[in-house]
GROMACS .gro file of C-alpha atoms in nm:
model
  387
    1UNK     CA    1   0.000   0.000   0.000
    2UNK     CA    2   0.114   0.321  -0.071
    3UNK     CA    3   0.022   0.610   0.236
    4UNK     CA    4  -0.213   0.782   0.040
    5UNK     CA    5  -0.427   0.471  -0.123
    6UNK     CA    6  -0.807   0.486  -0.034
    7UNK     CA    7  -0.819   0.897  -0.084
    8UNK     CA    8  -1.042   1.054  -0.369
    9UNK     CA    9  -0.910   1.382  -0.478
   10UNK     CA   10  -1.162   1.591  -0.751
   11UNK     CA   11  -0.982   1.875  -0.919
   12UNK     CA   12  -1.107   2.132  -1.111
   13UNK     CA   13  -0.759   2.228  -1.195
   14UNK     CA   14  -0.568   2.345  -1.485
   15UNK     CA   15  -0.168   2.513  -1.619
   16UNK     CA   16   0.080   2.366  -1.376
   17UNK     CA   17   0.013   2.463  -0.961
   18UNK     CA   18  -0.306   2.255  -0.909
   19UNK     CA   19  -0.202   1.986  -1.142
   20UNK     CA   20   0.155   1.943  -0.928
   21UNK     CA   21  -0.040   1.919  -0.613
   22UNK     CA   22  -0.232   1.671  -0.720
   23UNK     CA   23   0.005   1.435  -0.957
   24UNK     CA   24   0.224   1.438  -0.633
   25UNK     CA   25  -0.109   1.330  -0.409
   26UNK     CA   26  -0.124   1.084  -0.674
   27UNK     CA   27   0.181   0.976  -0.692
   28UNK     CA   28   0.120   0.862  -0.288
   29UNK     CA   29  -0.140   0.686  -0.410
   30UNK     CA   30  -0.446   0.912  -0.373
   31UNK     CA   31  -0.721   0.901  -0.644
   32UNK     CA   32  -0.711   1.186  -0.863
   33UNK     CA   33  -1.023   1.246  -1.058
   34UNK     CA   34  -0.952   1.540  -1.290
   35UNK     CA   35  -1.200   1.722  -1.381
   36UNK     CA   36  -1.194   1.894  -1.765
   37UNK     CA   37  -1.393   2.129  -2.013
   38UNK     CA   38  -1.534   1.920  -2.268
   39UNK     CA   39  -1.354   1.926  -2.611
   40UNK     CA   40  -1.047   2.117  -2.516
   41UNK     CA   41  -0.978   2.006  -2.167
   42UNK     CA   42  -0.700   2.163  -1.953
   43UNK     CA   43  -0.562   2.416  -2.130
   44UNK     CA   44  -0.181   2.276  -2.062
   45UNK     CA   45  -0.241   2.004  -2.291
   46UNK     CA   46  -0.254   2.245  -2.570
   47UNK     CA   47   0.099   2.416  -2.470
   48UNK     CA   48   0.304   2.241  -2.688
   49UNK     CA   49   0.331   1.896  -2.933
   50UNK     CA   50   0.679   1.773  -2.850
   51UNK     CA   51   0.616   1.465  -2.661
   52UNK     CA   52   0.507   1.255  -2.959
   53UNK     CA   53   0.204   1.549  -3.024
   54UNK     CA   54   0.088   1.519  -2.637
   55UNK     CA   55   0.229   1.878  -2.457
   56UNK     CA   56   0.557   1.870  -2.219
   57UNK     CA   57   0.388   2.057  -1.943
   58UNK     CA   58   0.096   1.830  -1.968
   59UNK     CA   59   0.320   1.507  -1.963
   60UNK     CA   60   0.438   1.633  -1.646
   61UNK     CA   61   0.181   1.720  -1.483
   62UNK     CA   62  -0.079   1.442  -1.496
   63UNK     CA   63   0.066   1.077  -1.457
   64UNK     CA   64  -0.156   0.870  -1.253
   65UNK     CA   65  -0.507   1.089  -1.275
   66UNK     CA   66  -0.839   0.958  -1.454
   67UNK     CA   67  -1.016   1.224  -1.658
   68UNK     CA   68  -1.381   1.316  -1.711
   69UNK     CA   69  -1.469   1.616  -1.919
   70UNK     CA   70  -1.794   1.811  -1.714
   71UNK     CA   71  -1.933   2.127  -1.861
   72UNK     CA   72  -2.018   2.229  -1.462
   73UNK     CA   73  -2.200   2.512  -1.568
   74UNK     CA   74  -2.455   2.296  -1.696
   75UNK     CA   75  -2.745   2.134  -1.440
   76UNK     CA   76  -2.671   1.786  -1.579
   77UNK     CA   77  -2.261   1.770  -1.544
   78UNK     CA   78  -2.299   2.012  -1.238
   79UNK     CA   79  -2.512   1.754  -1.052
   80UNK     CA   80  -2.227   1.495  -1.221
   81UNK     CA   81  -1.955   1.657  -1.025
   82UNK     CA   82  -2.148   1.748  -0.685
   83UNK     CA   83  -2.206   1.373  -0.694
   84UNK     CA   84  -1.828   1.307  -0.718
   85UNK     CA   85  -1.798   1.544  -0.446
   86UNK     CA   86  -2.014   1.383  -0.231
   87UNK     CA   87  -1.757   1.055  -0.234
   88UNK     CA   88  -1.409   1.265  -0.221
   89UNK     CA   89  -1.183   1.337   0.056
   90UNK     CA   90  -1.049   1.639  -0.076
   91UNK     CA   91  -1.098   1.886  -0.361
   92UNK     CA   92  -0.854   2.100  -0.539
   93UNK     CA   93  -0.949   2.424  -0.746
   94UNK     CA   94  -0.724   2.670  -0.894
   95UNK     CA   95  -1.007   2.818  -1.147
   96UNK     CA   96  -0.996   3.201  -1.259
   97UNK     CA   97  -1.022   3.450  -0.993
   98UNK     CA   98  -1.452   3.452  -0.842
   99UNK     CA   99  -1.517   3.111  -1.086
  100UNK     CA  100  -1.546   2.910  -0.795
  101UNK     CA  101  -1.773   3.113  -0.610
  102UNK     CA  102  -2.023   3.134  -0.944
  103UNK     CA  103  -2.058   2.799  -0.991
  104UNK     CA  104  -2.122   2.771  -0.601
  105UNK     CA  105  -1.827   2.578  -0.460
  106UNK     CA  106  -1.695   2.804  -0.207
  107UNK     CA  107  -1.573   2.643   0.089
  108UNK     CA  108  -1.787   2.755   0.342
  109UNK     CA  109  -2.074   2.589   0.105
  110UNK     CA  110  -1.890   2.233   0.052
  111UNK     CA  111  -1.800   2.195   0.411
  112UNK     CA  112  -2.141   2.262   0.510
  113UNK     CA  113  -2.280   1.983   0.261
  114UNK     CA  114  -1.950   1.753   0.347
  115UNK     CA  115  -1.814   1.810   0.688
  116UNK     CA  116  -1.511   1.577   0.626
  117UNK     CA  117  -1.364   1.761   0.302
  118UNK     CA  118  -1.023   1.908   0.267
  119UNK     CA  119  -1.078   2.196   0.027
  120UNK     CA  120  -0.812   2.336  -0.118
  121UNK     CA  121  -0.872   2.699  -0.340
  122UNK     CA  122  -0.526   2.799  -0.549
  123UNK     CA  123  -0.522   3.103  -0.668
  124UNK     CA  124  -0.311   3.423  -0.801
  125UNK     CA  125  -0.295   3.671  -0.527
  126UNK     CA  126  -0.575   3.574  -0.265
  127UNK     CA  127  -0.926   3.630  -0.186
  128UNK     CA  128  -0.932   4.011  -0.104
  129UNK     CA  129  -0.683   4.325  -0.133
  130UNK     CA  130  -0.707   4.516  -0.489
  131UNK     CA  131  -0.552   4.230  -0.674
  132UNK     CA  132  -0.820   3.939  -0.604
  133UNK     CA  133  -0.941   3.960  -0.884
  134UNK     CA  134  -0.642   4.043  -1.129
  135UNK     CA  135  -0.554   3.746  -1.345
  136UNK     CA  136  -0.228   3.565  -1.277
  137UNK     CA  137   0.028   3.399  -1.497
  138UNK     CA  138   0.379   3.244  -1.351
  139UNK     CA  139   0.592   3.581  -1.569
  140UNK     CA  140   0.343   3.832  -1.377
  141UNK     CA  141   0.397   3.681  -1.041
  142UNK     CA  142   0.798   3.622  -1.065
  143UNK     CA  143   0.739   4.063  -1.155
  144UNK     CA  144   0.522   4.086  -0.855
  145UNK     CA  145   0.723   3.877  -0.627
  146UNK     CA  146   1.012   4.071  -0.718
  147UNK     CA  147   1.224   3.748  -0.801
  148UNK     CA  148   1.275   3.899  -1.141
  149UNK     CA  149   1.440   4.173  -0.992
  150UNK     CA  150   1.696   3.971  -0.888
  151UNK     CA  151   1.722   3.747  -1.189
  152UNK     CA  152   1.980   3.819  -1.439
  153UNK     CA  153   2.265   4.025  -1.503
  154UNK     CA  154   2.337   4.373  -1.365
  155UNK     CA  155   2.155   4.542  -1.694
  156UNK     CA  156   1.899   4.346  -1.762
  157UNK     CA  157   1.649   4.134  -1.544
  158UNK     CA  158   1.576   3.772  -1.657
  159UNK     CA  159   1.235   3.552  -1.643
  160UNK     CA  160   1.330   3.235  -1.399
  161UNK     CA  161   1.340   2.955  -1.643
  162UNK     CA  162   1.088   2.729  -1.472
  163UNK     CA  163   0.734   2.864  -1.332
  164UNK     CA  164   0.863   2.877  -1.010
  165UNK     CA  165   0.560   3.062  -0.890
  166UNK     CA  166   0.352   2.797  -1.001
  167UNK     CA  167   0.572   2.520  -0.868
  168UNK     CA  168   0.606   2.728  -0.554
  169UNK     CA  169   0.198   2.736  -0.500
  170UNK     CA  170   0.174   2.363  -0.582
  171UNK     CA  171   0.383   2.255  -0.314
  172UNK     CA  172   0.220   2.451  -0.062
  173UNK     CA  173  -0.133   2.298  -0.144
  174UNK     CA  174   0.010   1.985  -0.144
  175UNK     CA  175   0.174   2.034   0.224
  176UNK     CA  176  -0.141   2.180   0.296
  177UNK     CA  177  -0.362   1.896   0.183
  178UNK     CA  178  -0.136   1.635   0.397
  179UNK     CA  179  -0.115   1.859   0.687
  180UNK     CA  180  -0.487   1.916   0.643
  181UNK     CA  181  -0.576   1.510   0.632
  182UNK     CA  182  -0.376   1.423   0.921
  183UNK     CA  183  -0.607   1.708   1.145
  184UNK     CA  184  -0.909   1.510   0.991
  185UNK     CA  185  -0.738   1.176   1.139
  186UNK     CA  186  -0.726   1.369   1.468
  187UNK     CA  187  -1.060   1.529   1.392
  188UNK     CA  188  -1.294   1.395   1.208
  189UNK     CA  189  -1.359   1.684   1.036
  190UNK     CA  190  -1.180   1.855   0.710
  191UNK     CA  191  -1.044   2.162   0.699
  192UNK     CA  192  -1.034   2.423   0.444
  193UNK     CA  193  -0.765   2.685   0.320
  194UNK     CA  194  -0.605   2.864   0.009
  195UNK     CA  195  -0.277   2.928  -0.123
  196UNK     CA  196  -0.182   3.193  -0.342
  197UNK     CA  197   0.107   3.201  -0.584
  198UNK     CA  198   0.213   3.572  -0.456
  199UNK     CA  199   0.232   3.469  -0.111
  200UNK     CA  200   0.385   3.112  -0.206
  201UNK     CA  201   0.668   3.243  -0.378
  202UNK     CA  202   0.681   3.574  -0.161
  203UNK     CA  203   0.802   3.295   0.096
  204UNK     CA  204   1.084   3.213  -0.085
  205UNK     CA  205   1.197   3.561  -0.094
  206UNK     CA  206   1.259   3.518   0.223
  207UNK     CA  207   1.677   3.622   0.233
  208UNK     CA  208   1.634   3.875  -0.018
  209UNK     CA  209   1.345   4.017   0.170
  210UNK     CA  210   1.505   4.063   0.510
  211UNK     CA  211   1.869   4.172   0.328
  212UNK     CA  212   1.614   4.428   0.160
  213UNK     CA  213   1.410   4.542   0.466
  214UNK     CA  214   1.728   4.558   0.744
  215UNK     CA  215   2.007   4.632   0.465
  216UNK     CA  216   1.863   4.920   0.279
  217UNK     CA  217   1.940   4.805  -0.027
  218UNK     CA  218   1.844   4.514  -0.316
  219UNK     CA  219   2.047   4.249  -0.372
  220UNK     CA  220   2.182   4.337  -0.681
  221UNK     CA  221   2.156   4.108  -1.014
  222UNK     CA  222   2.438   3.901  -1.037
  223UNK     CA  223   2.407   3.654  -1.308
  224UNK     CA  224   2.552   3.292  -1.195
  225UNK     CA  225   2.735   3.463  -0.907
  226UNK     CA  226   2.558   3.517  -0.567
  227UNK     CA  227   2.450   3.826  -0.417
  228UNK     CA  228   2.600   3.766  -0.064
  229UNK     CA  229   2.853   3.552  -0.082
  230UNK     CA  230   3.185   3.512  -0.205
  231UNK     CA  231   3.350   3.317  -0.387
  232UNK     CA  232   3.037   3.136  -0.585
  233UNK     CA  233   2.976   3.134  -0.918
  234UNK     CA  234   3.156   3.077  -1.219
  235UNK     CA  235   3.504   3.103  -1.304
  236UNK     CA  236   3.712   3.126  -1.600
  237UNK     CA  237   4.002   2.834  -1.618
  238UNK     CA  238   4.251   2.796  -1.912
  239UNK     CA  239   4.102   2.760  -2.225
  240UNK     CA  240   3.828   2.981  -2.142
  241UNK     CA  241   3.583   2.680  -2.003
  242UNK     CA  242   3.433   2.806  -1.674
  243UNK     CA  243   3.422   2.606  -1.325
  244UNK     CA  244   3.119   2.648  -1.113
  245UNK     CA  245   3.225   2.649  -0.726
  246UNK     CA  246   3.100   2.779  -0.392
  247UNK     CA  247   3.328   2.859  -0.051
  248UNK     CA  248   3.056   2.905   0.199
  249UNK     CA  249   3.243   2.904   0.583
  250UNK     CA  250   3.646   3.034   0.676
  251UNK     CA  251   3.717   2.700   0.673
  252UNK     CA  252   3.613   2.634   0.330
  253UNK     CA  253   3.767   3.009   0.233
  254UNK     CA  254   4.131   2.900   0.365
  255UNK     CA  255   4.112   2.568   0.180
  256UNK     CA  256   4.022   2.696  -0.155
  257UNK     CA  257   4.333   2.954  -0.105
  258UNK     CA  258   4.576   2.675  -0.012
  259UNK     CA  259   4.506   2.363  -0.156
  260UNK     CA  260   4.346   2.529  -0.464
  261UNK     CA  261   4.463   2.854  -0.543
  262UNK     CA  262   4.823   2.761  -0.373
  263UNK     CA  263   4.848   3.116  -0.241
  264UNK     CA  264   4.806   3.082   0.145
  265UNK     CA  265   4.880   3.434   0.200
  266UNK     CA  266   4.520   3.515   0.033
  267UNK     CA  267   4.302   3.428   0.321
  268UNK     CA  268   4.463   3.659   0.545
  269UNK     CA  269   4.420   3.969   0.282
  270UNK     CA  270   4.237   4.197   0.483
  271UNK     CA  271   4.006   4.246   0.172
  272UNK     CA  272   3.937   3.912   0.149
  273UNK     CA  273   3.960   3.761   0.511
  274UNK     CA  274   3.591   3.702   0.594
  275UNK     CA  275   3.248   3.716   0.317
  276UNK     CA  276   3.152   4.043   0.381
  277UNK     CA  277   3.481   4.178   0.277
  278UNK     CA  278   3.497   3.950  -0.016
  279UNK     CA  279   3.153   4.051  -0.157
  280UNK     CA  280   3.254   4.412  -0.098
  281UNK     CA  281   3.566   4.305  -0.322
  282UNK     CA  282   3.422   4.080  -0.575
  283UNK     CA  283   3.611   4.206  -0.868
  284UNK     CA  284   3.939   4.232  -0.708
  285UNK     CA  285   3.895   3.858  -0.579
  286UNK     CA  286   3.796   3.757  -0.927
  287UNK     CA  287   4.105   3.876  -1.021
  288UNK     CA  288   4.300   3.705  -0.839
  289UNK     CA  289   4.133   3.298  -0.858
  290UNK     CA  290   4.109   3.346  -1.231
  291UNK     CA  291   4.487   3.487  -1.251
  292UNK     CA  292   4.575   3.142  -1.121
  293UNK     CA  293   4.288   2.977  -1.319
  294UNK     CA  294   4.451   3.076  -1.636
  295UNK     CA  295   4.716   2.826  -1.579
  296UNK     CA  296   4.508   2.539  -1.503
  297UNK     CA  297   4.279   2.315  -1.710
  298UNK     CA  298   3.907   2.313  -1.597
  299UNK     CA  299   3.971   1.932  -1.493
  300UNK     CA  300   4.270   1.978  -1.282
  301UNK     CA  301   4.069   2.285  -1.089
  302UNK     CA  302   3.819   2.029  -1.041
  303UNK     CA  303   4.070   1.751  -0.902
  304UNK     CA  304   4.184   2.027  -0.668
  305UNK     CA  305   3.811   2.115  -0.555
  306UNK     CA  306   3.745   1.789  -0.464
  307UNK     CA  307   4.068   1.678  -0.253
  308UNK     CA  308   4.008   2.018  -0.075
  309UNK     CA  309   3.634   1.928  -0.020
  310UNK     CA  310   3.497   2.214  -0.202
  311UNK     CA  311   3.142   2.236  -0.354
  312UNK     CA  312   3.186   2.294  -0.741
  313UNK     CA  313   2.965   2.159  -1.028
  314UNK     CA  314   2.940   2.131  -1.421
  315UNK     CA  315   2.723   2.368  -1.607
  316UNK     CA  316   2.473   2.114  -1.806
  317UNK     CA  317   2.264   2.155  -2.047
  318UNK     CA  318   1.879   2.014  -2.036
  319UNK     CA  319   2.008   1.713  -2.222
  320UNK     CA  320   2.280   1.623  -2.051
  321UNK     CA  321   2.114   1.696  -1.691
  322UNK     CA  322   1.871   1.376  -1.869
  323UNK     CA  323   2.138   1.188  -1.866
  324UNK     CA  324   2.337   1.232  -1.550
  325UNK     CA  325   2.508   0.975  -1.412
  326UNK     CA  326   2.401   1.008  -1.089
  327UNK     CA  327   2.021   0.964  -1.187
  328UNK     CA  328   2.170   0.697  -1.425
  329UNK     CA  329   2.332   0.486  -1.080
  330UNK     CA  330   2.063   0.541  -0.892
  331UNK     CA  331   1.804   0.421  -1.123
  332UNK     CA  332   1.537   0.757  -1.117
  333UNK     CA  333   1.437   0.701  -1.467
  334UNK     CA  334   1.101   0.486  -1.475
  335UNK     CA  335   0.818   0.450  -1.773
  336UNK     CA  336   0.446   0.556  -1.727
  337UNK     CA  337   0.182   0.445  -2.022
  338UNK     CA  338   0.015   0.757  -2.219
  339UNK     CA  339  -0.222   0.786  -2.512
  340UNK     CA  340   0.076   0.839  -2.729
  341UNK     CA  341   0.269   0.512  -2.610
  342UNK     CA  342   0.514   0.477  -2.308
  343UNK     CA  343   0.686   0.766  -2.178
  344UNK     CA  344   1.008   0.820  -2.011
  345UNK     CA  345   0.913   0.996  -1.633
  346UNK     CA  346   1.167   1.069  -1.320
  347UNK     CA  347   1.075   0.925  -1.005
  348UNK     CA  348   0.949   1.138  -0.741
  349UNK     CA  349   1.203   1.278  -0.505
  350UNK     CA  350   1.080   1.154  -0.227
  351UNK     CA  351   1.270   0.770  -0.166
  352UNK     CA  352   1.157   0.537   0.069
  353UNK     CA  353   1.350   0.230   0.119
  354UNK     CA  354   1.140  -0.095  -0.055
  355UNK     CA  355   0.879   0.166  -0.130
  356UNK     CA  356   0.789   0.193  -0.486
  357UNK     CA  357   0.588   0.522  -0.635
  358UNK     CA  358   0.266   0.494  -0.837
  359UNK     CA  359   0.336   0.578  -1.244
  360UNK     CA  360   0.061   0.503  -1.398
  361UNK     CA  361  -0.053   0.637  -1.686
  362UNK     CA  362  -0.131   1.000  -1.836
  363UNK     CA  363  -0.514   0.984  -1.936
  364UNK     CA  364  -0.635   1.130  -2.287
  365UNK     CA  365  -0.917   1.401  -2.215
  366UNK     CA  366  -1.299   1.242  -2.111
  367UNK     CA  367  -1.079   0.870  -2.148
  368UNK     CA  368  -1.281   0.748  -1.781
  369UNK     CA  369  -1.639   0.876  -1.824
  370UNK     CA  370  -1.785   0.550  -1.851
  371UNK     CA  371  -1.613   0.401  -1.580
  372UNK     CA  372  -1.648   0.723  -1.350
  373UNK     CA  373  -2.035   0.749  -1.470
  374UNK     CA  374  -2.073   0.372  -1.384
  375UNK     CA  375  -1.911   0.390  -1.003
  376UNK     CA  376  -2.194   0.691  -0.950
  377UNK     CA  377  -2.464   0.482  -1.085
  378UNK     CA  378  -2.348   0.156  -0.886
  379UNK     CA  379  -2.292  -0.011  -1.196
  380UNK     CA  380  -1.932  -0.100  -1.135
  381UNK     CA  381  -1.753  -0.108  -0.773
  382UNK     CA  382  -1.530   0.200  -0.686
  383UNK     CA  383  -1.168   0.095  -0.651
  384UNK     CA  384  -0.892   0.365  -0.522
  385UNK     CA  385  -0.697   0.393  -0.836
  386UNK     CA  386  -0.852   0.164  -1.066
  387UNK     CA  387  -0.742   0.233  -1.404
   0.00000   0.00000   0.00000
């Protein structure tokens, strides 16, 4: 059994940050029952064709789920999904801002018709304030958020290259639905709360937002390099090829300058002799690694970095992070069925030893009506999961 087998989820969900809260409730073994329009269905699976004409985000995002397509703002397929919410355990909405409360699921109505369901409301900036009812796309939150002010190089700010607002929401309706159906253990009764993608990735502003508020200034945009400590970030060896390290404690900083850089004297240079100083003289300490750099091969550097126990890495590409040896040893990669044939899919990160993750397959839109349709009818016998 996996922890989460026996749990319907019903999601009214679409893009990425209620469809990663619910794949990864799936992926415990919960029930997802996904809720689409009819003919079009989430609008992620119309993104993009490159996964053998199915979209990437879409791929991603919806392993292990069973889809019904529901016009809900019709009486028939309304009463079709109030039914299905009379059987779940939790449901999951991140519709457009006030949709939920027109078709009459807020969550002071569906606890009041089901005392024990987790309801979980995703949205762009929050019920209330002058933005409730602004719309909200991952770009217009990282602007909002202020992570794009931080993102990029010192003359021109850079979109994060993953919807890390998105992703950042997700996770926090997913903690929230656990933390939510362990109170209903203790309980009996389900809980209800929302999570907004300002305020999810507003908490992971968290450093720049006390350096900001107690500092006086931003954290300035520092391309690969970091704002607040130094050395980290790439640097140039011979050849021009670029090492990626990080020194992040004295002890690390003396290290790096004798087994390394093979200038002990450095770590006593009262520029350089504690982080603060070395931020304050970045380009001066830059200087001086990639002066000794320029005599070294990128793969002796590395050797060094190692024996000293020093935190570098290798700037990948997409592809090559695919094939990484370390997901290669440890054997991430697994294969989950879709309507286009199997499908390569990592593992969740989560690893429990003997403990095998659901990944099952990617459903086409409407592709468990019948089945769904049946189990509400008492035609066929509800199974967790049944596929």
């Amino acid at each position: 059994m996996l922890p989460l087998d026996g749990i319907t989820v019903v999601a009214l969900e679409q893009a990425v940050a209620g469809p990663f809260a619910t794949r990864q409730l799936a992926d415990l073994g919960a029930r997802v029952i996904k809720v689409e329009r009819p003919g079009t269905g989430d609008f992620a699976r119309g993104y993009d064709e490159t996964v053998r004409g199915m979209s990437s985000h879409f791929v991603w995002l919806n392993r292990n789920k069973e889809s019904i397509a529901l016009d809900v703002k019709s009486p028939g397929d309304a009463a079709v999904l109030r039914r299905l919410l009379a059987r779940a355990d939790v449901f999951v909405q991140n519709l457009a801002p006030g949709a939920a409360e027109r078709l009459g699921l807020t969550a002071a109505a569906l606890q009041a018709a089901h005392p024990r369901l987790v309801v979980c409301g995703i949205s762009g900036y929050g019920t209330g304030g002058p933005y409730a009812h602004a719309k909200a796309y991952d770009l217009l939150v990282q602007c909002e958020a202020g992570a794009m002010s931080l993102t990029g190089t010192e003359q021109e700010p850079a979109k994060i290259g993953i919807p890390v607002a998105d992703i950042a929401a997700g996770m926090y309706a997913y903690s929230g639905i656990l933390t939510a159906l362990y109170e209903r253990e203790r309980t009996g009764r389900g809980g209800a709360f929302e999570v907004s993608m300002l305020e999810a990735l507003g908490e992971w502003m968290g450093y720049p937002a006390y350096f900001t508020r107690y500092g006086g200034t931003t954290p300035p945009r520092s391309g690969a390099e970091h704002a607040a400590i130094a050395p980290y970030g790439p640097y140039r060896a011979a050849g021009g090829t670029r090492v990626f390290l990080g020194v992040q404690n004295e002890r690390e900083w003396a290290a790096f300058c004798t087994r390394v850089l093979e200038l002990p004297e450095l770590a006593a240079d009262p520029r350089f002799d504690r982080n603060s100083a070395r931020v304050t003289h970045r380009a001066a300490l830059r200087e001086r690694i990639e002066e000794r750099f320029a005599h070294l091969a990128a793969e002796e550097i590395e050797r060094r970095l190692s024996d000293a126990r020093i935190a570098h890495g290798r700037l990948r590409d997409v592809g090559e992070f695919i094939r990484h040896p370390q997901l290669a040893a440890r054997d991430r990669w697994r294969t989950v069925d879709s309507p286009v044939g199997p499908l390569d899919a990592l593992l969740p990160p989560v690893t429990v030893a003997g403990r095998e993750p659901r990944m099952d397959r990617i459903p086409a839109l409407d592709e468990d009506r019948e089945r769904i349709l049946a189990e509400l009818d008492g035609t066929e016998r509800e199974t967790p999961g049944n596929r």
